[in-house]
Short mmCIF file of C-alpha atoms in Angstrom, two decimals:
data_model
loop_
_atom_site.label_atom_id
_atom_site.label_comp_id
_atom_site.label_asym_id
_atom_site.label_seq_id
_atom_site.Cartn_x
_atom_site.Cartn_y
_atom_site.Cartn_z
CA UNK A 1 158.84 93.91 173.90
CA UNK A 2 160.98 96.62 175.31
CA UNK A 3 160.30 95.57 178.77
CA UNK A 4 161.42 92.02 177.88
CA UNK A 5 164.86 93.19 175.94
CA UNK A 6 165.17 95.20 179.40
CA UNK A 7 164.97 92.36 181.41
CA UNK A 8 166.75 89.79 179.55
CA UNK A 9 169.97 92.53 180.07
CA UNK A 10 169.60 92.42 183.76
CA UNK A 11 171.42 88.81 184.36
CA UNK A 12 174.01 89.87 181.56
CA UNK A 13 174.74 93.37 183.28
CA UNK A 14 175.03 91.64 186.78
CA UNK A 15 178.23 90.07 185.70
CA UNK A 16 179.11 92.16 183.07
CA UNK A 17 180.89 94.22 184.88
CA UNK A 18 182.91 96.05 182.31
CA UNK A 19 183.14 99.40 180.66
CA UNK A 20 184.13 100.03 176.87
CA UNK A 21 184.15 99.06 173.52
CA UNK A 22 187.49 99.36 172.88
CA UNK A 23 190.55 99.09 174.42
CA UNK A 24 191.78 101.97 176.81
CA UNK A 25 193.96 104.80 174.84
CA UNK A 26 195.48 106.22 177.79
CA UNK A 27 198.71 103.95 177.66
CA UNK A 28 197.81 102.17 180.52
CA UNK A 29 199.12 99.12 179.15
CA UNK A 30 202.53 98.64 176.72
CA UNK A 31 202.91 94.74 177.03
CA UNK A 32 199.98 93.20 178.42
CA UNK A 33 201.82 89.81 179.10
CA UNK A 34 203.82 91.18 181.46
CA UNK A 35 201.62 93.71 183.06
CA UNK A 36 200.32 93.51 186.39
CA UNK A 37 198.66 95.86 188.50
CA UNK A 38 200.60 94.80 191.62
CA UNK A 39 204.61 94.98 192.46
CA UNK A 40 205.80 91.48 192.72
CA UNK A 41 207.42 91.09 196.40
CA UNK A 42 211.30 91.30 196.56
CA UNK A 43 210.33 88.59 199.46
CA UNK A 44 208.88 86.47 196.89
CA UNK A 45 209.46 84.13 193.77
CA UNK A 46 206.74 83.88 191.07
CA UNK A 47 206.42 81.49 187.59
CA UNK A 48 203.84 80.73 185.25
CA UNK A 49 202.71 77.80 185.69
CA UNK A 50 199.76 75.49 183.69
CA UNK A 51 197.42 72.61 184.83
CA UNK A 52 194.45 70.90 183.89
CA UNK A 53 191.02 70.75 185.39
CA UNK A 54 188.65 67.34 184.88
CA UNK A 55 187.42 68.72 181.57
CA UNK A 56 190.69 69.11 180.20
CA UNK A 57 190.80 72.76 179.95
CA UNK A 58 194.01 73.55 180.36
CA UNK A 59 194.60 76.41 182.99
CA UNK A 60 196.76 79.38 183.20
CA UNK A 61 198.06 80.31 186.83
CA UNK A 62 201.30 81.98 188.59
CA UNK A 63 202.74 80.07 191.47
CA UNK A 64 204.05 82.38 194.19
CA UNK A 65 206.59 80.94 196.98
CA UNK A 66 208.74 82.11 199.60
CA UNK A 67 212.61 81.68 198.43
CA UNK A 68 215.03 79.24 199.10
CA UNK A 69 212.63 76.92 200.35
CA UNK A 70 214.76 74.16 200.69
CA UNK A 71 212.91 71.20 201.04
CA UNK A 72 210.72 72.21 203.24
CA UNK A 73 206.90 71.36 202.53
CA UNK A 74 204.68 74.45 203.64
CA UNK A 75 201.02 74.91 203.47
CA UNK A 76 199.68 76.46 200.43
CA UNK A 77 196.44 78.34 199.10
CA UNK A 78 194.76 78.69 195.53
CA UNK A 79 192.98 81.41 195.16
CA UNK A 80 190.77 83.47 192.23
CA UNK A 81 188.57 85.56 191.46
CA UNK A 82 187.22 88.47 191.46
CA UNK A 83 184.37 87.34 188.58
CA UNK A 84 185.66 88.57 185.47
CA UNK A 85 188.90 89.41 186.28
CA UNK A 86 192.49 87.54 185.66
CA UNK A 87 195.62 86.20 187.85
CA UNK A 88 197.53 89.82 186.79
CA UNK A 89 194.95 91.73 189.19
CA UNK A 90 193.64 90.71 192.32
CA UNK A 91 193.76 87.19 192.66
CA UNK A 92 197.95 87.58 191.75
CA UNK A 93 198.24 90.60 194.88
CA UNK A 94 196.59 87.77 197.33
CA UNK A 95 199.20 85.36 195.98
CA UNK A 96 201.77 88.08 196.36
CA UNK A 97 201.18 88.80 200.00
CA UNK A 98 200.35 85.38 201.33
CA UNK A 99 203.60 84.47 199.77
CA UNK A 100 205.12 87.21 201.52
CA UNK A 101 203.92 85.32 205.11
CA UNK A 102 205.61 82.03 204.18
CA UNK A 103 202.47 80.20 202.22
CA UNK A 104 202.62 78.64 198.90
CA UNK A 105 199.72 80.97 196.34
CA UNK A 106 198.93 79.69 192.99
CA UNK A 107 196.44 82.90 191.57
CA UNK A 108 194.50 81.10 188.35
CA UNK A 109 192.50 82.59 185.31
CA UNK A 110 189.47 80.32 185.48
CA UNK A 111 188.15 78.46 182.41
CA UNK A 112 187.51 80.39 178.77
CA UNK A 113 188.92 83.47 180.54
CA UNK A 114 192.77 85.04 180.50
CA UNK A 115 195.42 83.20 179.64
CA UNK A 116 193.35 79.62 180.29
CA UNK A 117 191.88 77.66 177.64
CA UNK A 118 188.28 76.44 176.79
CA UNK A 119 185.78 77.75 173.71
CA UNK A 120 184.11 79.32 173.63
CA UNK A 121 185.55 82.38 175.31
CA UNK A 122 184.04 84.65 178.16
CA UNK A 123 182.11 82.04 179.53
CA UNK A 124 181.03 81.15 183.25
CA UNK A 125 179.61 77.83 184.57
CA UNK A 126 178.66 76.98 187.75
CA UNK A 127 180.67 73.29 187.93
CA UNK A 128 183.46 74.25 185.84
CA UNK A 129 184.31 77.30 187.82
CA UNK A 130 183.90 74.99 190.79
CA UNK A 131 186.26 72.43 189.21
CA UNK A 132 188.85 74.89 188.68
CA UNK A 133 189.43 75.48 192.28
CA UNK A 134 189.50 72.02 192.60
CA UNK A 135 191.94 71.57 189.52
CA UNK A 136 194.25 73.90 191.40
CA UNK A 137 194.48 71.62 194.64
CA UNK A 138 195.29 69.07 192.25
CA UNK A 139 198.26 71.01 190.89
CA UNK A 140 199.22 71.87 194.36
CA UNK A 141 199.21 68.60 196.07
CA UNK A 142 201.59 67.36 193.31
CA UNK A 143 204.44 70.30 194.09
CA UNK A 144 207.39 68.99 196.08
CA UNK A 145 207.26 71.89 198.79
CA UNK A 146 203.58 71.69 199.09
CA UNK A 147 202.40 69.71 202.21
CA UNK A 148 199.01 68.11 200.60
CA UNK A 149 197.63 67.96 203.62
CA UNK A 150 197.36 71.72 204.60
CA UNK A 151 195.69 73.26 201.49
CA UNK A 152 193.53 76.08 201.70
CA UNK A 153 191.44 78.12 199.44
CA UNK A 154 190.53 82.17 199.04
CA UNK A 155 188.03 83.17 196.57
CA UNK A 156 187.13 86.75 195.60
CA UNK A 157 184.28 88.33 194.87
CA UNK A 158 182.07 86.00 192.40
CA UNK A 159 185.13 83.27 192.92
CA UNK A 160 184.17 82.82 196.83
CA UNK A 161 180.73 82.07 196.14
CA UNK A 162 182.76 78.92 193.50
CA UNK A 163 185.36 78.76 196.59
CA UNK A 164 182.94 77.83 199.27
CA UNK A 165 181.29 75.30 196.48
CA UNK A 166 184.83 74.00 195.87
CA UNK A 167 185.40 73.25 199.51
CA UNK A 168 182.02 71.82 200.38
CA UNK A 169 183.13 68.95 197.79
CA UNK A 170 186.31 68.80 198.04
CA UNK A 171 187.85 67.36 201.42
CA UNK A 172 191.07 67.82 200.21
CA UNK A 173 190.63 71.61 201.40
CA UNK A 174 191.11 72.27 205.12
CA UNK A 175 189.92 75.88 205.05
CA UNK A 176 188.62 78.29 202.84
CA UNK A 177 187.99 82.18 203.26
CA UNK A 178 186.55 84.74 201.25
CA UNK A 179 186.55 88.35 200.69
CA UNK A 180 183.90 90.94 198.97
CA UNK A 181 181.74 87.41 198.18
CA UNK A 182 179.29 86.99 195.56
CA UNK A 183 177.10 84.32 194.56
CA UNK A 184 176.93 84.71 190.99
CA UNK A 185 174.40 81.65 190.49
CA UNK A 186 171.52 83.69 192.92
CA UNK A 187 172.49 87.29 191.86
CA UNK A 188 172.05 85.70 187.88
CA UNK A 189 168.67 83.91 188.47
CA UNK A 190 167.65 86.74 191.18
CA UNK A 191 168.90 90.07 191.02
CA UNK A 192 170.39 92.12 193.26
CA UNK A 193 168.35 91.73 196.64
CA UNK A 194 166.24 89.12 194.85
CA UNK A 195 164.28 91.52 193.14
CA UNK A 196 163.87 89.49 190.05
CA UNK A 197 160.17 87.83 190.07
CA UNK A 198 159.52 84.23 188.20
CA UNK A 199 157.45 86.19 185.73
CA UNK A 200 161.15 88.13 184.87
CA UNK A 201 163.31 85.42 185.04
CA UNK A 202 161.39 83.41 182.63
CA UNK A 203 161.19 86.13 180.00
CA UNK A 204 165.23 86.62 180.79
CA UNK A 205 165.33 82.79 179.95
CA UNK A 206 163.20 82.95 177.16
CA UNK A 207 165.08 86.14 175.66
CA UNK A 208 168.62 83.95 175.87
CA UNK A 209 166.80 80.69 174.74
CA UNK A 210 166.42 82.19 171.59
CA UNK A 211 169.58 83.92 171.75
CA UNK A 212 171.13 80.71 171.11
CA UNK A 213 169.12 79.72 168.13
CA UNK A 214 171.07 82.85 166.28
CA UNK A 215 174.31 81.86 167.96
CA UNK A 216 174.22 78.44 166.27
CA UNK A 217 173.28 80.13 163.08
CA UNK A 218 176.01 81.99 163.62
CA UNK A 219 178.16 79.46 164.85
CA UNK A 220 179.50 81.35 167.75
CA UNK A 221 178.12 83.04 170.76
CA UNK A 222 177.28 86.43 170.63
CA UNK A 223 178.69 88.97 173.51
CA UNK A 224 176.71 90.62 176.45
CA UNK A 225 175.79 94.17 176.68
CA UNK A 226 178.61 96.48 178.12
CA UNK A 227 177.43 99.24 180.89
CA UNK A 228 179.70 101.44 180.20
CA UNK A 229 182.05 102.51 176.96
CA UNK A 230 185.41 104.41 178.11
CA UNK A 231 183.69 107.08 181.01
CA UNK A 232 180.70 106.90 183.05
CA UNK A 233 177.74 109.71 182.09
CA UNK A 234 177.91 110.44 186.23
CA UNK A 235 174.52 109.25 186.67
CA UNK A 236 175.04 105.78 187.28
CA UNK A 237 174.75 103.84 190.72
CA UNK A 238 178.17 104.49 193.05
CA UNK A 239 178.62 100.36 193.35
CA UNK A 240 179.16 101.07 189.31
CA UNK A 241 181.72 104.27 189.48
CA UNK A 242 183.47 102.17 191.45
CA UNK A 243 183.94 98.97 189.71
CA UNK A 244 184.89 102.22 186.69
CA UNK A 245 187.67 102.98 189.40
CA UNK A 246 188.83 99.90 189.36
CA UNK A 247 188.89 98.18 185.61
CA UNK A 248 188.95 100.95 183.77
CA UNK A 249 191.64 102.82 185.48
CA UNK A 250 195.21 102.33 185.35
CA UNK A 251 194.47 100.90 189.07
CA UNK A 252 193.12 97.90 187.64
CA UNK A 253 192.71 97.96 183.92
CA UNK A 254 193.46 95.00 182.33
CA UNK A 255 193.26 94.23 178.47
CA UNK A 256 192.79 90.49 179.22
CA UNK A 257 189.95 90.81 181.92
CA UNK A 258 186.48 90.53 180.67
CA UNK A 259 185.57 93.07 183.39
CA UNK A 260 188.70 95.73 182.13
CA UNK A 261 188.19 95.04 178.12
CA UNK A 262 185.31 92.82 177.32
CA UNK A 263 181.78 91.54 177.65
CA UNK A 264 180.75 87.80 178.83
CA UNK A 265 178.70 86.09 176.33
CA UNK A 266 175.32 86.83 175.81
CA UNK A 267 173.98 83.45 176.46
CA UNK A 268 176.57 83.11 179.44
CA UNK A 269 174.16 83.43 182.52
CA UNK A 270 171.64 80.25 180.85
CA UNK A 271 173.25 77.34 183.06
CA UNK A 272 174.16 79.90 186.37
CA UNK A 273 170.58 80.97 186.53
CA UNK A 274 169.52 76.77 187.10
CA UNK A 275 172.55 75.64 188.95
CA UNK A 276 172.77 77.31 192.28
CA UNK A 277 176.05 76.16 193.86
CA UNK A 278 175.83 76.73 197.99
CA UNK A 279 173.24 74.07 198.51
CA UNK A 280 175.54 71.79 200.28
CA UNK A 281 177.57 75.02 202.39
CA UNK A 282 177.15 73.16 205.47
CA UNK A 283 179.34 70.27 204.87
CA UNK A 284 182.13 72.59 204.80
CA UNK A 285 182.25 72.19 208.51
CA UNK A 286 184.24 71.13 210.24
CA UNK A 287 186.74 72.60 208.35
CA UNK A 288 186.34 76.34 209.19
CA UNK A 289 185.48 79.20 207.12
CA UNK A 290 186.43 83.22 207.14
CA UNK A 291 183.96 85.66 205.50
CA UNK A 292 185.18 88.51 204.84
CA UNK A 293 183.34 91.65 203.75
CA UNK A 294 183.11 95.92 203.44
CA UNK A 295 180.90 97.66 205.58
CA UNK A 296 179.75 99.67 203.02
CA UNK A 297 179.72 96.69 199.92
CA UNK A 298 176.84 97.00 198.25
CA UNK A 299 177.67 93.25 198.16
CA UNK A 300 177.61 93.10 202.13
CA UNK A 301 173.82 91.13 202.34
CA UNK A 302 175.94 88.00 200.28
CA UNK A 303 178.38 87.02 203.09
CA UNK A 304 175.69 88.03 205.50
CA UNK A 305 173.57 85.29 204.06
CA UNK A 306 176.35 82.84 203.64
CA UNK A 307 177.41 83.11 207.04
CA UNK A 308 174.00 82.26 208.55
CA UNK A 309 173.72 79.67 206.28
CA UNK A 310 177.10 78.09 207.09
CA UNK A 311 178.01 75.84 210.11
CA UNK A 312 180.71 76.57 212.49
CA UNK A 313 183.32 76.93 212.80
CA UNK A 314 182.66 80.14 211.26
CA UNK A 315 183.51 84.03 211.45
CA UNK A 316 182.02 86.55 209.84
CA UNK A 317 184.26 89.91 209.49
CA UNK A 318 183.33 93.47 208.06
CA UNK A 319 185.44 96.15 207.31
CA UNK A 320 184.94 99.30 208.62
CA UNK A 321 183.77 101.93 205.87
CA UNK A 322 185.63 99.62 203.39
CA UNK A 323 183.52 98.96 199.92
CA UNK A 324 183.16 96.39 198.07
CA UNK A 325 186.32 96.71 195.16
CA UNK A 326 188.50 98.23 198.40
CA UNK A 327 189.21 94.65 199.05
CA UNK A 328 190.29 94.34 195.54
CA UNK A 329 193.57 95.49 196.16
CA UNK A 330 193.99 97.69 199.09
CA UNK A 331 196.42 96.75 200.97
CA UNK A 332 195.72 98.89 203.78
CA UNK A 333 192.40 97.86 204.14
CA UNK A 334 192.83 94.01 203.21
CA UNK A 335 193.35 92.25 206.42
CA UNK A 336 195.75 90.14 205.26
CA UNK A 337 197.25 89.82 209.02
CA UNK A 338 193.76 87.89 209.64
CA UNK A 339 194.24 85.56 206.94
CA UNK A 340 197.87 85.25 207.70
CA UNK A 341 196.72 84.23 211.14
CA UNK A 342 193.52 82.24 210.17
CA UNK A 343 195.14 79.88 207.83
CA UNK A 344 198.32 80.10 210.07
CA UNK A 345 196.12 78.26 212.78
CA UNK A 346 194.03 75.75 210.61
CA UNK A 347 196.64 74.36 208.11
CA UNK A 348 198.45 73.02 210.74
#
């Protein structure tokens, strides 16, 4: 019994990346609505913004634009992620500097997480999370500086594996890149390295199967297991002390992020372990695709995969001793000149 309660924790501690109970008493935060873990660009203009995706959950995002635009129409890019985390952290700093080189950036909390709406909370789903990117074109292609017709995407961590599903789908999207990728669906239903066997998964599936039995007695869905409370015992795997470094440090802490201050539901992984979303990864092409990863990412062997997988045009591009949260948000390590360039040359 023991060995199944083990097992049915793997999928929830895969992308459950966050550490504590409670709420950080270090003072990190003071006013959580306007906290972000970047410095907004004097360069650059940013608003809150809100749109809806197909389902009618309404989304919370920041647009970030060049000034005095005129009426000039430039290209633009949505972009989210990483998995777990909200516009005020990563996703926002990849608005913030491809504003900076003259793009439109809309940086979105993804359904049931942040700011955006949908109940329950701290849930993921392998088409809604798709939609969202989707949902944010949408939004885009309806702004009065935004050229429709040169819209790109940039997904983070567990968002590129959604980004790259996005894009296969949606035409709209002439070019999509990603950085520190994840496939949440395979890591959920496999384990890391695909380690899981069928005998596992189906006792993981069984365990959350019945998980929702006392959810609906409950009449709301429990949450996942945490890895961590506020500091690590110093025994725990380095791809772990340094997602710590980042969420639960003033670095990256945030009180809204389910990987800074919270847990995904319990019975969140049931639909990613059956709906694997990079099926179709080939019809992305023509329209060309940037993968972007550490050398050292424990998460490296995902956008190895992908890029095999994916037609040209393609690039694969790893950063030297760079790990997987350093493309987070550091900006000396983020090649942000090669995305300048790449989306430079194919949102023409």
């Amino acid at each position: 019994m023991k060995k199944i309660h083990i097992l049915s924790m793997i999928v929830l501690l895969l992308f459950s990346q966050a550490y504590g109970q409670n709420k950080l008493n270090s003072g990190i935060m003071e006013n959580s609505k306007e906290h972000y873990t970047f410095k907004l660009s004097e360069k650059v203009i940013r608003q809150k913004v809100t749109f809806k995706n197909r389902y009618g959950i309404t989304l919370s995002a920041d647009l970030y634009s060049p000034p005095n635009i005129g009426n000039e129409k430039l290209a633009a890019i949505a972009i989210s992620g990483p998995f777990g985390a909200v516009k005020e952290q990563s996703s926002g700093l990849y608005a913030n500097q491809m504003a900076e080189r003259g793009f439109i950036a809309i940086a979105f909390d993804p359904s049931f997480t942040g700011e955006s709406g949908g109940e329950f909370r701290d849930i993921a789903s392998s088409d809604i999370n798709t939609e969202d990117f989707s949902a944010a074109v949408d939004f885009l292609g309806l702004q009065k500086n935004v050229d429709r017709n040169k819209i790109g995407i940039i997904g983070i961590c567990g968002f590129g594996g959604f980004a790259l599903n996005a894009t296969a789908v949606d035409k709209r999207v002439k070019a999509v890149a990603t950085t520190s990728m994840y496939d949440i669906p395979r890591v959920s239903s496999k384990g890391y390295y695909d380690k899981v066997t069928l005998e596992e998964r189906n006792k993981i599936l069984e365990h959350m199967s019945q998980q929702r039995w006392k959810d609906a007695e409950a009449g709301t869905p429990a949450p996942g297991p945490r890895s961590n409370t506020e500091k690590l015992k110093g025994d725990e795997s380095q791809f772990v002390k340094e997602y710590f470094d980042y969420y639960r440090t003033p670095r990256g802490f945030h009180e809204r992020s389910i990987n800074s201050n919270g847990a995904w539901k319990a019975t969140s992984g049931f639909s990613l372990m059956n709906m694997p979303i990079l099926t179709y990864i080939k019809e992305i092409s023509p329209r060309p695709t940037l993968i972007i990863a550490g050398e050292k990412a424990h998460s490296r062997y995902f956008s190895e995969d992908i890029y095999k997988m994916a037609a040209e045009p393609k690039e694969l591009m790893i950063i030297s001793n760079a790990v997987h949260v350093d493309l987070y948000d550091k900006i000396n390590i983020i090649p942000f000149n090669k995305l300048e360039s790449f989306f430079k040359e194919h949102l023409k």
